[in-house]
Amino acid sequence: MAHFAVLGPLAVESPPGRWAVLRGERQRTLLAVLLLNAGQHVPVDVLVEALWPEGPPKSYTSNLHTYLSRLRDRIEGLRVEHGPPGYRLHVEPEELDLLVFRSAVADGRRAVDPVAAAGHYRRALALWRGPVLAGLHVPRLDANVARLESERLAVFEDCVDAELTAGRHGELTGELQAMITEHPLRERLAAQLMIALHRAGQQGSALEVYRRLRATLIEELGVEPGAEARRVHAAVLRGEDPVPRLPPSVWPVCQLPPDVGDFTGREAELAELAGVLGAGAGVPVAVLSGEPGAGKSTLAVRAAHRLRTRFPDGQLYVPLAGREIGEVLADLLRALGVPGPAVPDDVRARAAVFRGRLTDRRVLVVLDDAVDPEHVRTLLPGTPGCAVLVTSRRRLSGLAGAHRLALGPLSGADAAELLHRLAGARVARERADAERIIAACARLPLALRIAGSRLAIRPHLRLGELADRLEDEVRRLDELTVSDLAVRSSIALSYEGLRPPARRAFRLLGRCRLADLPAWAVTTLLDDPDADEAVEELVEASLLEARGADGTGEGRYRMHDLVRLYAAELGDPAPSEGLRTVLAATLALADAAAARLPRTVPMPSPAHEPPAQPLPEELVERLLARPDDWFAAERANLLLLIGTLAPRDALLLLDRLGVYLYLHGQYADMRAAYETVSDADPPLATVAEATLTLLRHARGEYEEAAVRYRACAKELEAHGDRRTHAWVSANLAHCLIGLGRAEEALQTATDARELFTVDGSAAELGWVRAAESAALLRLGRISDAREVDRTALAAARSTGDARVIGEALHGFAWSSLLTGDDPGAVAAITESVHLLRGTMARSALAKSLRTSGAIAAATGAREDAVAAFEEARELARELDERPRELSCTRALAAAWIGSGRAEQAIPVLRACLDEFRSMGGKAATGLTWLVLHRAYLATGETQAAAEAETEAAELLNPRDASAAALRRALLALTHPA
């Protein structure tokens, strides 16, 4: 291994102990250039200029190769590689005195103790044997040599600073006087000599140094001495020590801003940050990112204060927004005790000193509002024990190894608590209006803080008035401004950092009011070959949230409400067909998805032509491979779209969405959507009202539903809508059965069947026949009901549709039980449940399970009955089908009586009784009284039992065969198990 020296005459030791002799001037020049650029590629033209400053010969290429060959012959192990960028000499740090010098200097700048620092500097300076490359003049290297001499002088001055700090002034005066003679214009040297002389008791000599310096500067340059020399001179005149010998330690240091007193929530995020930053392994880095106004800086400060005990040496707080990294490092070094003159000029050198100051310390560094990952890397400590917490509007994806925490809105409870802390007790008193404010603020801390502050400074401003203003999207961002806080300016900072394509994408996405967008819609909307890059930039800037894949496998993106409002108010970008294409594609997808689902809602589908689909067929097939998943992913978007369409288009889309909503019992969404079109002109309004009535019916509001069904039927008859009229009449028949008006229900069902055309589907006729059968059973006409059910089942089986067959089997099973065919009833209901389990018709499954429970109870299969009732109740509860849930609860309470838990059953049965009464169902109420009668008997309450028995007798119709069968099942459950 060879050793090289350039800090003095060029010397080569190869092998160790033997000095190589390089006779040729150009060999030495070539080696010198490569050594001063060790580890870096040196272009051929630089080498040629160094070797032949007055112009190269024609054979310079071969000559260059010859010189390199001779160097390799004379220097053992010389490693020079040649490539397109030029020639590069490989040396290890310990093989070149220049690299050893710089390593020792870095050790000195990292050292906290001035004595140790001075030792490192002296070791570095001892490597210099004279001027750089003494005896070898290479004009091409003049600038390099001058820089190195300046570097040596700066290190000498750093060494003097350290020794002055350590009190070694006595041994420095002679050395400093020699240096100032050599460099008479060097103000820092003059200041150091003044300090040393002053401390040695030579005040007059110190003042004479200043006089000579000033005279020389004025004569040579025409300028006065700088601030540092003047400061030292003034201190000497006052008889003061310009630099304390042993300055007090800067540790611990805390630069954190004060914690916010009304900070609210974020406990999970605080715990996560504590776990990451307090892990103790390596130098953990956590990046807090999120949309504008999410409270990133506030959370970082709260987390840093909580972690102070884990970082006893200090907490540094570094605001990075709009600042040069060199300026930031200079401030940090001064805060860590580095004297101003000792702060290096080079940014990399400053970073090295910064890392050196943190060596073996336990310090938390908080970097606020970072934009560039490279800036963060520059400020990372180099040794374990420290940790770094970064806040950024961007994700800083280029920062390898960082733990990322994306900060979203506050939870509803935390948002309410923050508003309460800011605005006071009236938030609790005016809770509904407070919730409106919270929703308008998108639960973002900055927006909530502004709203709360406005309420606090105006105690007489009603929450409802502020909520009204904030709900106006045109003025919302104007309202979210107070003092120097403004949501708009916070978002603007992020927007202004975008490139033009991302700005256009941002404005386009702001025009789309959907809750979130699938990836295909984003690409279609932007209609730009560089759409992916623009989207990635928006996600990186936290202006668009990537929410992962939905049930169809499509990635989804969401723009938060306040960000979307800002984007929308920026004005339209260049015209784009993308928005119209997205809307057309969405409507066509909804139509196709609904066609692939079973239609369980008992209302007819409006006649229409299937809309054209602008998307590629393979994409459509992928999206709709599972239509249920597509509707689940797009439900919120479709509900929003309905409010923007013309009434007929809205009703058509709602009918398609309703296929999914009704199938899954999402009646609240369905109700809210239909109410948006209920004020349209007839007959559209009538169809909407009929569907809203159906939803009331499902909730058990029988009396109100019956009145509304009749009104709708009258309107539909007047408009000649025979098909919808038939469905409404069938629904009315089922409603009347629930009210115990069997004869009226039978007549209505008959009318409905006549209204259906001769080519009515099995599902349509099956629904009417189910009403007919139920009405006939209530009238005691069991054999007639059985025949209706048999006909319905035969028609259903001809369709091959499992759902239609399963529903028909349900009716047939029940009438079989009532005719005494218990085995036939069990077989039919078992097949019904089996078939319906394979479909998506959960409401029909819940109905068959409930009937399965009743048949099992009536036939003595108690355990099977309880299991069926429990499963049916859970399904009904999920679907919000309250009447069915109550009937299952009543059956389970009857089973409690049989198992000796009558006392627990009584309050449950009383609650069921109250709800059945409110619904107007006489049979249901009477059967509940009957089970209560058994419960009271079991607990010895004979008087209450007698009263219950009387109530039951008054309500139950002796002709009602269905009620009699249910009575048989319920009483069987009350018998001791």
Short mmCIF file of N, CA, C and O in Angstrom, two decimals, residues 369-428:
data_model
loop_
_atom_site.label_atom_id
_atom_site.label_comp_id
_atom_site.label_asym_id
_atom_site.label_seq_id
_atom_site.Cartn_x
_atom_site.Cartn_y
_atom_site.Cartn_z
N ASP A 369 -41.83 22.11 8.53
CA ASP A 369 -42.19 22.58 7.19
C ASP A 369 -41.06 22.33 6.19
O ASP A 369 -40.66 23.23 5.43
N ALA A 370 -40.57 21.10 6.15
CA ALA A 370 -39.52 20.74 5.20
C ALA A 370 -40.13 20.56 3.82
O ALA A 370 -41.26 20.08 3.68
N VAL A 371 -39.37 20.91 2.79
CA VAL A 371 -39.82 20.76 1.41
C VAL A 371 -38.92 19.79 0.65
O VAL A 371 -39.39 18.96 -0.11
N ASP A 372 -37.61 19.88 0.91
CA ASP A 372 -36.63 19.12 0.15
C ASP A 372 -36.06 17.98 0.99
O ASP A 372 -35.50 18.24 2.07
N PRO A 373 -36.18 16.73 0.54
CA PRO A 373 -35.58 15.63 1.31
C PRO A 373 -34.08 15.82 1.54
O PRO A 373 -33.55 15.40 2.57
N GLU A 374 -33.37 16.47 0.59
CA GLU A 374 -31.93 16.67 0.73
C GLU A 374 -31.62 17.56 1.92
O GLU A 374 -30.63 17.36 2.63
N HIS A 375 -32.45 18.57 2.17
CA HIS A 375 -32.25 19.43 3.34
C HIS A 375 -32.37 18.62 4.62
O HIS A 375 -31.59 18.83 5.56
N VAL A 376 -33.33 17.71 4.65
CA VAL A 376 -33.50 16.88 5.83
C VAL A 376 -32.28 15.99 6.02
O VAL A 376 -31.75 15.85 7.13
N ARG A 377 -31.79 15.40 4.94
CA ARG A 377 -30.61 14.54 5.04
C ARG A 377 -29.42 15.32 5.59
O ARG A 377 -28.64 14.81 6.38
N THR A 378 -29.27 16.57 5.15
CA THR A 378 -28.15 17.39 5.61
C THR A 378 -28.19 17.63 7.11
O THR A 378 -27.15 17.77 7.76
N LEU A 379 -29.38 17.64 7.68
CA LEU A 379 -29.55 17.97 9.10
C LEU A 379 -29.73 16.74 9.98
O LEU A 379 -30.10 16.87 11.15
N LEU A 380 -29.48 15.55 9.44
CA LEU A 380 -29.62 14.34 10.25
C LEU A 380 -28.38 14.14 11.12
O LEU A 380 -27.25 14.20 10.62
N PRO A 381 -28.55 13.89 12.41
CA PRO A 381 -27.40 13.55 13.27
C PRO A 381 -26.75 12.27 12.79
O PRO A 381 -27.37 11.43 12.12
N GLY A 382 -25.46 12.09 13.15
CA GLY A 382 -24.73 10.95 12.63
C GLY A 382 -24.58 9.79 13.59
O GLY A 382 -24.14 8.71 13.18
N THR A 383 -24.93 9.97 14.87
CA THR A 383 -24.71 8.90 15.84
C THR A 383 -25.99 8.57 16.58
O THR A 383 -26.87 9.42 16.75
N PRO A 384 -26.12 7.33 17.05
CA PRO A 384 -27.33 6.93 17.79
C PRO A 384 -27.51 7.78 19.05
O PRO A 384 -26.56 8.32 19.60
N GLY A 385 -28.77 7.84 19.47
CA GLY A 385 -29.11 8.63 20.65
C GLY A 385 -29.98 9.81 20.30
O GLY A 385 -30.80 10.25 21.11
N CYS A 386 -29.79 10.35 19.11
CA CYS A 386 -30.62 11.46 18.65
C CYS A 386 -31.80 10.92 17.84
O CYS A 386 -31.83 9.76 17.44
N ALA A 387 -32.77 11.78 17.61
CA ALA A 387 -33.92 11.44 16.79
C ALA A 387 -34.37 12.69 16.05
O ALA A 387 -34.07 13.81 16.48
N VAL A 388 -35.10 12.50 14.96
CA VAL A 388 -35.52 13.63 14.12
C VAL A 388 -37.02 13.50 13.84
O VAL A 388 -37.50 12.44 13.42
N LEU A 389 -37.74 14.59 14.09
CA LEU A 389 -39.17 14.68 13.78
C LEU A 389 -39.35 15.76 12.73
O LEU A 389 -38.97 16.92 12.94
N VAL A 390 -39.90 15.38 11.59
CA VAL A 390 -40.04 16.28 10.43
C VAL A 390 -41.52 16.53 10.18
O VAL A 390 -42.33 15.60 10.21
N THR A 391 -41.89 17.78 9.95
CA THR A 391 -43.23 18.08 9.44
C THR A 391 -43.08 18.60 8.02
O THR A 391 -42.12 19.31 7.71
N SER A 392 -44.03 18.23 7.18
CA SER A 392 -43.93 18.65 5.78
C SER A 392 -45.30 18.60 5.13
O SER A 392 -46.12 17.74 5.45
N ARG A 393 -45.52 19.53 4.23
CA ARG A 393 -46.73 19.47 3.41
C ARG A 393 -46.62 18.34 2.41
O ARG A 393 -47.62 17.89 1.86
N ARG A 394 -45.40 17.90 2.14
CA ARG A 394 -45.14 16.80 1.22
C ARG A 394 -44.85 15.52 1.99
O ARG A 394 -44.50 15.56 3.15
N ARG A 395 -44.97 14.40 1.30
CA ARG A 395 -44.70 13.12 1.93
C ARG A 395 -43.21 12.84 2.09
O ARG A 395 -42.81 11.99 2.87
N LEU A 396 -42.38 13.58 1.32
CA LEU A 396 -40.93 13.38 1.33
C LEU A 396 -40.60 11.91 1.05
O LEU A 396 -39.85 11.26 1.78
N SER A 397 -41.17 11.41 -0.04
CA SER A 397 -41.01 10.00 -0.38
C SER A 397 -39.55 9.63 -0.64
O SER A 397 -39.16 8.47 -0.49
N GLY A 398 -38.72 10.60 -1.03
CA GLY A 398 -37.32 10.30 -1.29
C GLY A 398 -36.48 10.12 -0.04
O GLY A 398 -35.30 9.80 -0.13
N LEU A 399 -37.05 10.33 1.13
CA LEU A 399 -36.30 10.20 2.38
C LEU A 399 -36.35 8.75 2.83
O LEU A 399 -37.32 8.31 3.45
N ALA A 400 -35.29 8.01 2.53
CA ALA A 400 -35.27 6.57 2.81
C ALA A 400 -35.21 6.31 4.31
O ALA A 400 -34.57 7.03 5.06
N GLY A 401 -35.91 5.24 4.73
CA GLY A 401 -35.83 4.79 6.11
C GLY A 401 -36.67 5.56 7.09
O GLY A 401 -36.67 5.24 8.28
N ALA A 402 -37.41 6.57 6.62
CA ALA A 402 -38.22 7.37 7.54
C ALA A 402 -39.55 6.68 7.84
O ALA A 402 -40.11 5.97 6.99
N HIS A 403 -40.05 6.88 9.06
CA HIS A 403 -41.38 6.41 9.43
C HIS A 403 -42.37 7.53 9.09
O HIS A 403 -42.23 8.65 9.57
N ARG A 404 -43.36 7.22 8.28
CA ARG A 404 -44.29 8.26 7.83
C ARG A 404 -45.63 8.15 8.53
O ARG A 404 -46.17 7.06 8.68
N LEU A 405 -46.13 9.29 8.94
CA LEU A 405 -47.43 9.36 9.60
C LEU A 405 -48.23 10.45 8.90
O LEU A 405 -47.90 11.64 8.99
N ALA A 406 -49.26 10.04 8.15
CA ALA A 406 -50.12 11.00 7.45
C ALA A 406 -51.20 11.46 8.41
O ALA A 406 -51.95 10.66 8.96
N LEU A 407 -51.28 12.75 8.60
CA LEU A 407 -52.22 13.33 9.58
C LEU A 407 -53.51 13.71 8.87
O LEU A 407 -53.50 14.52 7.94
N GLY A 408 -54.60 13.14 9.32
CA GLY A 408 -55.91 13.46 8.74
C GLY A 408 -56.69 14.39 9.65
O GLY A 408 -56.16 14.96 10.60
N PRO A 409 -57.99 14.56 9.38
CA PRO A 409 -58.83 15.40 10.24
C PRO A 409 -58.96 14.81 11.63
O PRO A 409 -58.65 13.64 11.88
N LEU A 410 -59.43 15.62 12.58
CA LEU A 410 -59.71 15.15 13.93
C LEU A 410 -60.92 14.22 13.92
O LEU A 410 -61.76 14.27 13.01
N SER A 411 -61.03 13.39 14.93
CA SER A 411 -62.26 12.62 15.10
C SER A 411 -63.40 13.57 15.45
O SER A 411 -63.16 14.71 15.88
N GLY A 412 -64.62 13.11 15.31
CA GLY A 412 -65.77 13.95 15.62
C GLY A 412 -65.75 14.43 17.05
O GLY A 412 -66.01 15.61 17.34
N ALA A 413 -65.43 13.52 17.98
CA ALA A 413 -65.42 13.89 19.40
C ALA A 413 -64.31 14.90 19.69
O ALA A 413 -64.52 15.88 20.44
N ASP A 414 -63.12 14.70 19.10
CA ASP A 414 -62.01 15.63 19.35
C ASP A 414 -62.29 16.99 18.72
O ASP A 414 -61.92 18.04 19.28
N ALA A 415 -62.92 16.99 17.55
CA ALA A 415 -63.28 18.26 16.91
C ALA A 415 -64.25 19.04 17.78
O ALA A 415 -64.12 20.27 17.96
N ALA A 416 -65.25 18.36 18.33
CA ALA A 416 -66.22 19.01 19.21
C ALA A 416 -65.53 19.54 20.47
O ALA A 416 -65.84 20.65 20.95
N GLU A 417 -64.61 18.77 21.02
CA GLU A 417 -63.90 19.20 22.22
C GLU A 417 -63.04 20.44 21.95
O GLU A 417 -62.99 21.37 22.75
N LEU A 418 -62.36 20.48 20.79
CA LEU A 418 -61.55 21.65 20.45
C LEU A 418 -62.44 22.89 20.30
O LEU A 418 -62.10 23.97 20.82
N LEU A 419 -63.55 22.74 19.61
CA LEU A 419 -64.46 23.88 19.44
C LEU A 419 -64.98 24.34 20.80
O LEU A 419 -65.12 25.55 21.05
N HIS A 420 -65.28 23.39 21.70
CA HIS A 420 -65.76 23.73 23.04
C HIS A 420 -64.69 24.51 23.81
O HIS A 420 -64.99 25.50 24.48
N ARG A 421 -63.44 24.09 23.72
CA ARG A 421 -62.37 24.78 24.43
C ARG A 421 -62.18 26.20 23.91
O ARG A 421 -61.83 27.11 24.67
N LEU A 422 -62.40 26.39 22.63
CA LEU A 422 -62.19 27.71 22.03
C LEU A 422 -63.37 28.64 22.23
O LEU A 422 -63.19 29.83 22.48
N ALA A 423 -64.59 28.11 22.11
CA ALA A 423 -65.79 28.96 22.09
C ALA A 423 -66.61 28.89 23.36
O ALA A 423 -67.55 29.68 23.52
N GLY A 424 -66.32 27.94 24.24
CA GLY A 424 -67.00 27.91 25.51
C GLY A 424 -68.22 27.00 25.56
O GLY A 424 -68.48 26.21 24.64
N ALA A 425 -68.98 27.15 26.64
CA ALA A 425 -70.06 26.21 26.96
C ALA A 425 -71.20 26.24 25.96
O ALA A 425 -71.96 25.28 25.85
N ARG A 426 -71.35 27.33 25.20
CA ARG A 426 -72.49 27.37 24.27
C ARG A 426 -72.38 26.34 23.16
O ARG A 426 -73.36 26.03 22.50
N VAL A 427 -71.18 25.79 22.96
CA VAL A 427 -71.03 24.72 21.97
C VAL A 427 -71.87 23.51 22.38
O VAL A 427 -72.52 22.87 21.54
N ALA A 428 -71.87 23.20 23.67
CA ALA A 428 -72.67 22.08 24.16
C ALA A 428 -74.16 22.41 24.11
O ALA A 428 -74.99 21.55 23.80
#
